[in-house]
Coordinates of C-alpha atoms in Angstrom, one line a residue:
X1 CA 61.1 33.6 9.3
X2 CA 62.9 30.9 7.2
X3 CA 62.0 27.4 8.6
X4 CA 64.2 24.8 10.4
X5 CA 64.4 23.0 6.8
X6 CA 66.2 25.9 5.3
X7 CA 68.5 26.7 8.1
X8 CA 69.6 23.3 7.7
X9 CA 68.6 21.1 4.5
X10 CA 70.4 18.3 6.2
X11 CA 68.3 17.6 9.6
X12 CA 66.3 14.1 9.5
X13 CA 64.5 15.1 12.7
X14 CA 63.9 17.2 15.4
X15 CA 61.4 18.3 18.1
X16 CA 58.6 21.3 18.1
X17 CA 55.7 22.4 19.5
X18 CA 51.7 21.8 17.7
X19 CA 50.2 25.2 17.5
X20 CA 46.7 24.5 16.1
X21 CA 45.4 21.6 14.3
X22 CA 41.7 22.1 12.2
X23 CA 39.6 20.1 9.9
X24 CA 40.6 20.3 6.6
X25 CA 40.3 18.8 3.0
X26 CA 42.9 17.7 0.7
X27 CA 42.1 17.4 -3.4
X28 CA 44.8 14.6 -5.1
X29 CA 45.0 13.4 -8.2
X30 CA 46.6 9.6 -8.5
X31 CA 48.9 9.4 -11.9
X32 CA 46.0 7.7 -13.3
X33 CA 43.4 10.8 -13.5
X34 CA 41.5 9.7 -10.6
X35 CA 40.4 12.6 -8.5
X36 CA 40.0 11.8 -4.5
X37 CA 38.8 14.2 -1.6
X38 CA 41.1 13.1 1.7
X39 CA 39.8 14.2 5.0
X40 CA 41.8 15.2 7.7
X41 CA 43.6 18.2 9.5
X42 CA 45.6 21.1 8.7
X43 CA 48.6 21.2 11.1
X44 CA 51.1 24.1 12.1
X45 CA 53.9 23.8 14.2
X46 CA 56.3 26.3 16.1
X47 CA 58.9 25.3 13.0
X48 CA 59.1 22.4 10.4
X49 CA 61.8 19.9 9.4
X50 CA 59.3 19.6 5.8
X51 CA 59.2 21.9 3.2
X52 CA 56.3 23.6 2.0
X53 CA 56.0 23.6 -2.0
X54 CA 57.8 26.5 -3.2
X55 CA 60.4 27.9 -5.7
X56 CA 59.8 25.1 -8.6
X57 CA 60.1 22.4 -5.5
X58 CA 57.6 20.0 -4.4
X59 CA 57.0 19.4 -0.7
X60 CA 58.4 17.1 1.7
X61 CA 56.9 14.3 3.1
X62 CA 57.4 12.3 6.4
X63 CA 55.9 12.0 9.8
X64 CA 54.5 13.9 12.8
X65 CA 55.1 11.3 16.0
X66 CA 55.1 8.5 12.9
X67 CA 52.1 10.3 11.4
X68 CA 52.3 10.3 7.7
X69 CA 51.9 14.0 6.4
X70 CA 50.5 14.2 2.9
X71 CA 50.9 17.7 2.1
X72 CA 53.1 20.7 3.0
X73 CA 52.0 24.1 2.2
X74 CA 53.5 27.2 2.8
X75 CA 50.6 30.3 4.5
X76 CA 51.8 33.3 5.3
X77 CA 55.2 32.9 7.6
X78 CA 53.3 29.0 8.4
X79 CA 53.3 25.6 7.2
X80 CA 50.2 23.9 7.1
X81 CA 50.9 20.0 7.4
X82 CA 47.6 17.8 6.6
X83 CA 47.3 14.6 8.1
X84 CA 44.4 12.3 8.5
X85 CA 45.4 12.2 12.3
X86 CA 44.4 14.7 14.6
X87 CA 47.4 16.0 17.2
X88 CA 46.8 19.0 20.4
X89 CA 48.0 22.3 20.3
X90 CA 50.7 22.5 22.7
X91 CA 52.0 18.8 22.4
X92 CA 55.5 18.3 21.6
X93 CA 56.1 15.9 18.6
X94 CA 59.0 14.8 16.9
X95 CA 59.0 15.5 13.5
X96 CA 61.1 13.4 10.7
X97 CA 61.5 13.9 7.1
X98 CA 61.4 11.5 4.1
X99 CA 65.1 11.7 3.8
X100 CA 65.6 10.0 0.0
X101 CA 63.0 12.4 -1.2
X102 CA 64.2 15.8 0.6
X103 CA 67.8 15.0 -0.8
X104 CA 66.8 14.2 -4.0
X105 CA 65.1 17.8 -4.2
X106 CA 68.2 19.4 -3.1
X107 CA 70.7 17.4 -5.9
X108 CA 67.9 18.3 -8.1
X109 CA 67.0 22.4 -7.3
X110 CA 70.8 22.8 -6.6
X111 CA 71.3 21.2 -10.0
X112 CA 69.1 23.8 -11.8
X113 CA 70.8 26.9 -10.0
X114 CA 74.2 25.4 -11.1
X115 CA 73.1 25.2 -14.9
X116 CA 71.0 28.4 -15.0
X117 CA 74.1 30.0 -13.4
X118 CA 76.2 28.2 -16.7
X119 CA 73.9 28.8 -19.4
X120 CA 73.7 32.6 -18.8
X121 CA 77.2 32.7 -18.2
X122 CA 78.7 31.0 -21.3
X123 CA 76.0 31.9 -23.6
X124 CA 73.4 34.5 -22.6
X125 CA 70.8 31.8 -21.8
X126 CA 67.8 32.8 -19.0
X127 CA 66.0 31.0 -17.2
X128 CA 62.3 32.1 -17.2
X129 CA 61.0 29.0 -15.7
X130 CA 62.1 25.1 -14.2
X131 CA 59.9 22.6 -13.0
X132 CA 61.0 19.7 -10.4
X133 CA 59.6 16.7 -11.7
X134 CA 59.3 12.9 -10.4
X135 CA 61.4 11.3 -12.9
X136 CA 63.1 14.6 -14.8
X137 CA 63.5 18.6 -14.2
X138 CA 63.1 21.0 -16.8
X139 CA 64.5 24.1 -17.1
X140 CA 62.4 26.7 -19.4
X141 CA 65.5 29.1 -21.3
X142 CA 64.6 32.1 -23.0
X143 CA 66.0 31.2 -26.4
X144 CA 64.2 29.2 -29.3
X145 CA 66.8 27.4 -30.0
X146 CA 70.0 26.0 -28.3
X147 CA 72.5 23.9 -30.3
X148 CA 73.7 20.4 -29.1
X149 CA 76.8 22.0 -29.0
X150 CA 75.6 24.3 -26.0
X151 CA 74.2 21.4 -24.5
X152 CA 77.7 19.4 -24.4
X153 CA 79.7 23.2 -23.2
X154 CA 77.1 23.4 -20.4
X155 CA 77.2 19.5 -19.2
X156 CA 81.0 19.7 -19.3
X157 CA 80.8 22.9 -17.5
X158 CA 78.4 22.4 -14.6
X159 CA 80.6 19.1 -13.8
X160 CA 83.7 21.1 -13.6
X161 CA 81.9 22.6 -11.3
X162 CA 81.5 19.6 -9.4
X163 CA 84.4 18.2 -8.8
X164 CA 85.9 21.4 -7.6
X165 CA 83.8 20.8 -4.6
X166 CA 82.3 24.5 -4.4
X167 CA 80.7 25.3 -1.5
X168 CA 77.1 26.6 -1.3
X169 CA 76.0 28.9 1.3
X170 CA 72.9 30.6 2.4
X171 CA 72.3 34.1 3.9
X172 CA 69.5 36.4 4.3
X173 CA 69.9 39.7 3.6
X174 CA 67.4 42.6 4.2
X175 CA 65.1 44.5 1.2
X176 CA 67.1 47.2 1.4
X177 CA 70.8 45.5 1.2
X178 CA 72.7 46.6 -2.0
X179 CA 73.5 43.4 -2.2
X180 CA 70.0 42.4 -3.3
X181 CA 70.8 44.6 -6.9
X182 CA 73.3 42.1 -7.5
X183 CA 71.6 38.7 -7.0
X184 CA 69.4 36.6 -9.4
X185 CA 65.7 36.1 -9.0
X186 CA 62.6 36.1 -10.7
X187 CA 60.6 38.3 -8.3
X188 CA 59.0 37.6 -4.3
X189 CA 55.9 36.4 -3.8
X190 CA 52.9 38.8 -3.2
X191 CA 52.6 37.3 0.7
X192 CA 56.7 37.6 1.0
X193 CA 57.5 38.8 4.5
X194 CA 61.2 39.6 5.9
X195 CA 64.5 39.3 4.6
X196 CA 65.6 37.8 1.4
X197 CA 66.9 34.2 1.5
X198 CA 69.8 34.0 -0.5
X199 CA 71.8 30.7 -2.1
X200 CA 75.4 31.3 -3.0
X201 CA 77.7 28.7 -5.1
X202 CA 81.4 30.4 -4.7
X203 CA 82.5 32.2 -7.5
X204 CA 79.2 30.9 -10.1
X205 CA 76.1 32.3 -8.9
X206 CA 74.0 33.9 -6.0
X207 CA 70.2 33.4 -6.5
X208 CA 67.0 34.3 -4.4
X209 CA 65.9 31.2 -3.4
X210 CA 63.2 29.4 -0.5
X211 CA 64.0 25.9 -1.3
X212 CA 66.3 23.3 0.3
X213 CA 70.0 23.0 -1.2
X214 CA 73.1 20.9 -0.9
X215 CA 75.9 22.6 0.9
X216 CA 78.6 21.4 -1.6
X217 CA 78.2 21.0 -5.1
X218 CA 79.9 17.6 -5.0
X219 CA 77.2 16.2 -3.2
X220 CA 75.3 16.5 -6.7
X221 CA 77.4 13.9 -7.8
X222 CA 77.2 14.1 -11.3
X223 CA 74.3 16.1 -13.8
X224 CA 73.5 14.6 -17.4
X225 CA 71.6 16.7 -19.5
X226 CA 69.2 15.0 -21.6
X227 CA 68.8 16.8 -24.3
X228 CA 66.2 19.7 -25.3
X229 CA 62.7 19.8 -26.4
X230 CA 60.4 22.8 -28.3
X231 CA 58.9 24.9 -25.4
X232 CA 56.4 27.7 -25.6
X233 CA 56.4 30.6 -27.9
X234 CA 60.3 31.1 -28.5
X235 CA 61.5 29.1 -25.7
X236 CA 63.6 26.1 -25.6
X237 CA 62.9 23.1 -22.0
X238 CA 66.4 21.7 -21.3
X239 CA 65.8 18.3 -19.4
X240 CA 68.3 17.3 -17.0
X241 CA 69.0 14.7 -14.3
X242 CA 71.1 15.3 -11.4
X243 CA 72.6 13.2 -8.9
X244 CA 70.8 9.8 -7.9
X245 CA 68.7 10.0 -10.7
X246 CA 71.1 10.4 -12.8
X247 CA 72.3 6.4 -11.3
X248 CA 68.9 5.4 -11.8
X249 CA 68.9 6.2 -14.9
X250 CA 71.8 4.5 -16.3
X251 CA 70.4 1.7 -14.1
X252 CA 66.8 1.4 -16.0
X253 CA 69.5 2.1 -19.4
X254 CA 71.7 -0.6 -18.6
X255 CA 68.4 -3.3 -17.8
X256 CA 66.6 -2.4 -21.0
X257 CA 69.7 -2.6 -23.4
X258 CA 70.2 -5.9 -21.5
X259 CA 67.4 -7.1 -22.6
X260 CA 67.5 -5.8 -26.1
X261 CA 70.9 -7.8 -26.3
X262 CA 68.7 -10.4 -25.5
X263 CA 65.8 -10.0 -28.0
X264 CA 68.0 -9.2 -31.0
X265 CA 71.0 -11.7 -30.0
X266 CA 73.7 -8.8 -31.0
X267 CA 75.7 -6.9 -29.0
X268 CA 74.2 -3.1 -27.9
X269 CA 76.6 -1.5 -30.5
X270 CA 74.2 -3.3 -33.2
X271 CA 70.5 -2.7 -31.5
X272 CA 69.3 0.1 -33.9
X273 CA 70.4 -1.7 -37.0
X274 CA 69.0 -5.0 -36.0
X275 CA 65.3 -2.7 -35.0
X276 CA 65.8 -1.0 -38.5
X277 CA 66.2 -4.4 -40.3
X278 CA 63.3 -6.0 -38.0
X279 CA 60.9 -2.7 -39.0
X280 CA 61.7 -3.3 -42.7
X281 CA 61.1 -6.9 -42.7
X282 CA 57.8 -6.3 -40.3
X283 CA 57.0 -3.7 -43.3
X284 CA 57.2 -6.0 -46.1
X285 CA 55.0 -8.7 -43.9
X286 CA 52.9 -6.4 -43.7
X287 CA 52.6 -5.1 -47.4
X288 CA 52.5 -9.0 -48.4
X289 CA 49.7 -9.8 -45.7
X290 CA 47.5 -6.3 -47.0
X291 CA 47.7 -7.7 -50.9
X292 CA 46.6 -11.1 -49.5
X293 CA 43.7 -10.1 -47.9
X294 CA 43.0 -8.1 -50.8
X295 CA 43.1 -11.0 -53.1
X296 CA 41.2 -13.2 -50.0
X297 CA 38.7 -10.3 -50.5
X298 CA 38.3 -11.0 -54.4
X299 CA 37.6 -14.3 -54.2
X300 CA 35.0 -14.2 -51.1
X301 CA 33.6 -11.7 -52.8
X302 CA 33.0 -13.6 -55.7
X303 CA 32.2 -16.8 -53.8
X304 CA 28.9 -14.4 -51.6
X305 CA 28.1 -13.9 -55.1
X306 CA 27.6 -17.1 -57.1
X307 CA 26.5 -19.0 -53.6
X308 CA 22.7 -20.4 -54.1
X309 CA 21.6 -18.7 -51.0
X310 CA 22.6 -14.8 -52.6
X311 CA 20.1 -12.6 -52.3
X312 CA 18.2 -11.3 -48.9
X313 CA 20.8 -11.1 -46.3
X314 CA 24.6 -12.2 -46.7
X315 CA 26.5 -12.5 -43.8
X316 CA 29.9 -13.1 -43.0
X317 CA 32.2 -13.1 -39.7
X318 CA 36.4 -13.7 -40.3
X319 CA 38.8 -13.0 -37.2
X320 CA 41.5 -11.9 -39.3
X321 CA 40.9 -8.5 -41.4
X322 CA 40.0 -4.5 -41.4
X323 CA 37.7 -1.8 -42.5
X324 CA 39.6 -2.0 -46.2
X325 CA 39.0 -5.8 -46.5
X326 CA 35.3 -5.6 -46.1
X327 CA 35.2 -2.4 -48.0
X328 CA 36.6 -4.6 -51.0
X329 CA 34.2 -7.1 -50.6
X330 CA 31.8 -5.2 -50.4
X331 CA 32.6 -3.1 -53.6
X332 CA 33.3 -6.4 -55.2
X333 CA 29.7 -7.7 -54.5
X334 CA 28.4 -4.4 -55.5
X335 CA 25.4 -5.3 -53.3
X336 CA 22.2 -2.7 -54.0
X337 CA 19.9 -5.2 -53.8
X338 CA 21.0 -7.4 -50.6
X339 CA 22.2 -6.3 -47.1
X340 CA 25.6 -7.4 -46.5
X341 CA 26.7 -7.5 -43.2
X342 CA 30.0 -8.1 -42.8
X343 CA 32.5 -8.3 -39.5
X344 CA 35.8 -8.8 -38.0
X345 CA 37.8 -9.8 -35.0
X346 CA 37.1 -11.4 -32.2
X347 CA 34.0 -13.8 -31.9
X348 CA 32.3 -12.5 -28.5
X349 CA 34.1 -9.5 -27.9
X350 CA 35.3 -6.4 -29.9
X351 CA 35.4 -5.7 -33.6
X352 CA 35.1 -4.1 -36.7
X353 CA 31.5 -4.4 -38.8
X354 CA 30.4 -3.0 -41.9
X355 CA 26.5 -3.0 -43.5
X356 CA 26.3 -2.2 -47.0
X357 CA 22.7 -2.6 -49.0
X358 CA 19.9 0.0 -51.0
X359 CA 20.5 3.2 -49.3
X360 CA 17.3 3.7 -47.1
X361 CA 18.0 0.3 -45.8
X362 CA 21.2 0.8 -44.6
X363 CA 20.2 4.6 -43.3
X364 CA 17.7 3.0 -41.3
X365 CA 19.2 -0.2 -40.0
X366 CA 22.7 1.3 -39.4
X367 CA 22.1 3.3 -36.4
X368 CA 20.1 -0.2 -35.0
X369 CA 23.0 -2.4 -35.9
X370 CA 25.4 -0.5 -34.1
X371 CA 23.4 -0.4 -31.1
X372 CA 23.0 -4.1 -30.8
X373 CA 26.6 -4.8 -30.7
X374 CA 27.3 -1.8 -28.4
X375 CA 29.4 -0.1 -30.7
X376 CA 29.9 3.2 -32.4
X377 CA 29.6 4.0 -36.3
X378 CA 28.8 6.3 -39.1
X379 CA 27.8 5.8 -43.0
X380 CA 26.3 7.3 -46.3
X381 CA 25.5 6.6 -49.4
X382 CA 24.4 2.6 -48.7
X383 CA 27.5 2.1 -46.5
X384 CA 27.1 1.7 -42.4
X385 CA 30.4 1.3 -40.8
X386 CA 31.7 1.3 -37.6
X387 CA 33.5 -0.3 -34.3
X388 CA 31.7 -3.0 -31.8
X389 CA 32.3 -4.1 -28.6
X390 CA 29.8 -7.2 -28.6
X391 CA 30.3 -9.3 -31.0
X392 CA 28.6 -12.3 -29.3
X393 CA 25.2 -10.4 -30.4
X394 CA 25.9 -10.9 -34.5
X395 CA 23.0 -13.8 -34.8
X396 CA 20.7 -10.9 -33.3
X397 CA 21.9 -8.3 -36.0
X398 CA 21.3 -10.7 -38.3
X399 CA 17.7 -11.4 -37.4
X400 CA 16.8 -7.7 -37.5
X401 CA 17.8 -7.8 -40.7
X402 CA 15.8 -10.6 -42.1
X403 CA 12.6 -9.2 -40.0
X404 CA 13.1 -6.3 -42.3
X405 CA 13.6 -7.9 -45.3
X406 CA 11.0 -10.1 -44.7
X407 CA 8.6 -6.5 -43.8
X408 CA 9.6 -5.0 -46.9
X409 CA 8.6 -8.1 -48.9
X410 CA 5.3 -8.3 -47.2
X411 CA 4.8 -4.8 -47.9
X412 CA 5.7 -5.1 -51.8

């Protein structure tokens, strides 16, 4: 039974009939990484307005008498709608959908059947796989390669398309129609019941399809292809945007180029030569800076070593600097007979260190200093190296290592 969402993709709302409602659990993921555990009820109704996940297409959202509804999935010939809400079996409820996000899918899964339909058509390219994503859709082709020049054909094609305002229609046709030989697909679920559901764009393409679709190809406005991207063993990803997102787009374009204008004080013909020219002057600062502190390294270096407190523990803490600057200081120094314990970066909080000193020394001490500044590191042969996230605790470093020093000359 095909739901009262694909008998007509463009109803906002309408009225049913709660058949059961149980406890149930719903596992999300926010686009963070965090995991969460909803609790909450697994709705079915006589027929839904939402769309369960299905075909490469997400699920709807909207409301159950203004109850948000999380989830949609599809169970057998069911929809199972969770809320956190519970509502009776038998209760009639108006059900709406999340209008900007149902047609949204629709430009965007009538978008792919329209290129798919193109692709094979002008070149031979099929579709093994698309995905519907938030921001961009992708459409797996069976080719490992497709030229920019198939790109442009496709784009130019698929808007043709649009503007002749084709219709798109959708019938069901039985297992055993002959028609069914003729029409596109990628296989029926395991669980498929019924007839076939069948989208048709006059005179391009008739696929076997579940999801929701426009009923005119000029309601998909417009389609920009993206470009294409490397995609599993001899495949090619096409990305594409198709109608509203394709405004959106050129919206978030148009802001940042704004601002670029305003950064680089040229016009946006000029933006990647002004960034060039900015990346080869940043390049040279930065070459200039490195043989600085190189030559800032000599002479402190030099300095540790003709100071009258040299010898026992050395010490020394600059803001500015990396792993290679106290590496040259340290080399300069050449220090086998004193602990050096040299750091960088911020005063109380994170930074680079480095210990350097007689081999057994800096084996043993090493693994302690890093743990008093809460850090991580590794070393060998007299060096201990690593990365610190306190370094408000160098004064306790350095006492550790005068209480060994001062062990070691006891011992002697």
């Amino acid at each position: 039974m095909a739901f009262r969402c694909q008998r007509d993709s463009y109803a906002r709302e309408f009225t049913t009939t709660v058949v059961s409602c149980r406890p149930a659990e719903l596992h999300t993921e926010e686009s963070n990484g965090k995991k969460e555990v909803l609790s909450g009820f697994q709705v079915v109704l006589e027929d839904t307005l939402l769309f369960p996940e299905g075909g490469g297409q997400p699920d709807d959202r909207g409301t159950i008498n203004d109850i948000s509804v999380l989830r949609v999935t599809r169970r057998g010939t069911q929809a199972d709608h969770f809320t956190q809400t519970p509502l009776t079996p038998g209760t009639e409820v108006q059900v709406r959908v999340d209008w900007e996000r149902r047609f949204d899918h629709m430009q965007q899964h009538s978008g792919q059947h329209l290129i798919t339909a193109v692709a094979d058509d002008l070149f031979g390219l099929k579709t093994t796989s698309w995905e519907l994503g938030r921001l961009r859709s992708v459409i797996e082709l069976d080719s490992p390669t497709v030229t920019a020049e198939q790109v442009a054909a496709i784009e130019r094609s698929v808007n043709e398309k649009i503007r002749d305002r084709l219709p798109v229609n959708v019938r069901e046709l039985s297992l055993d129609d002959p028609e069914v030989e003729q029409v596109r697909g990628r296989g029926l679920p395991d669980d498929h019941a019924g007839p076939i559901r069948v989208v048709t764009i006059q005179s391009v393409d008739s696929n076997m399809c579940c999801g929701t679709h426009v009923s005119n190809l000029s309601d998909l406005q417009v389609i920009k292809i993206l470009g294409t991207e490397k995609g599993k063993k001899n495949k090619t990803n096409l990305i594409f945007l198709a109608g509203n997102r394709v405004l959106k787009w050129m919206e978030r374009s148009h802001g940042i180029e704004k601002a670029l204008t305003a950064l680089l004080k040229c016009g946006a013909e000029d933006h990647v030569e002004a960034v060039k020219k900015l990346q080869n002057s940043s390049k040279l600062l930065q070459k200039n800076n490195l043989n600085l502190l190189r030559d800032l390294a000599v002479h402190i270096a030099h300095s540790l070593r003709n100071s009258p407190d040299w010898g026992g523990v050395i010490t020394l803490h600059r803001k500015d600097g990396d792993s290679e600057f106290m590496n040259i200081i340290a080399n300069e120094i050449g220090s086998e007979e004193t602990l050096l314990f040299l750091t960088v970066g911020d005063e109380k909080g994170a930074g680079l260190f480095l210990l350097a000193g007689p081999a057994e020394a800096v084996e043993t001490l090493g693994p302690r200093v890093s743990e008093v500044l809460e850090g991580k590191g590794a070393g060998k042969k007299g060096r201990f190296q690593g990365k610190a996230t306190k370094m408000s605790r160098r004064a306790e470093v350095q006492a550790l290592l005068q209480d060994y020093i001062s062990t070691q000359s006891a011992e002697e």
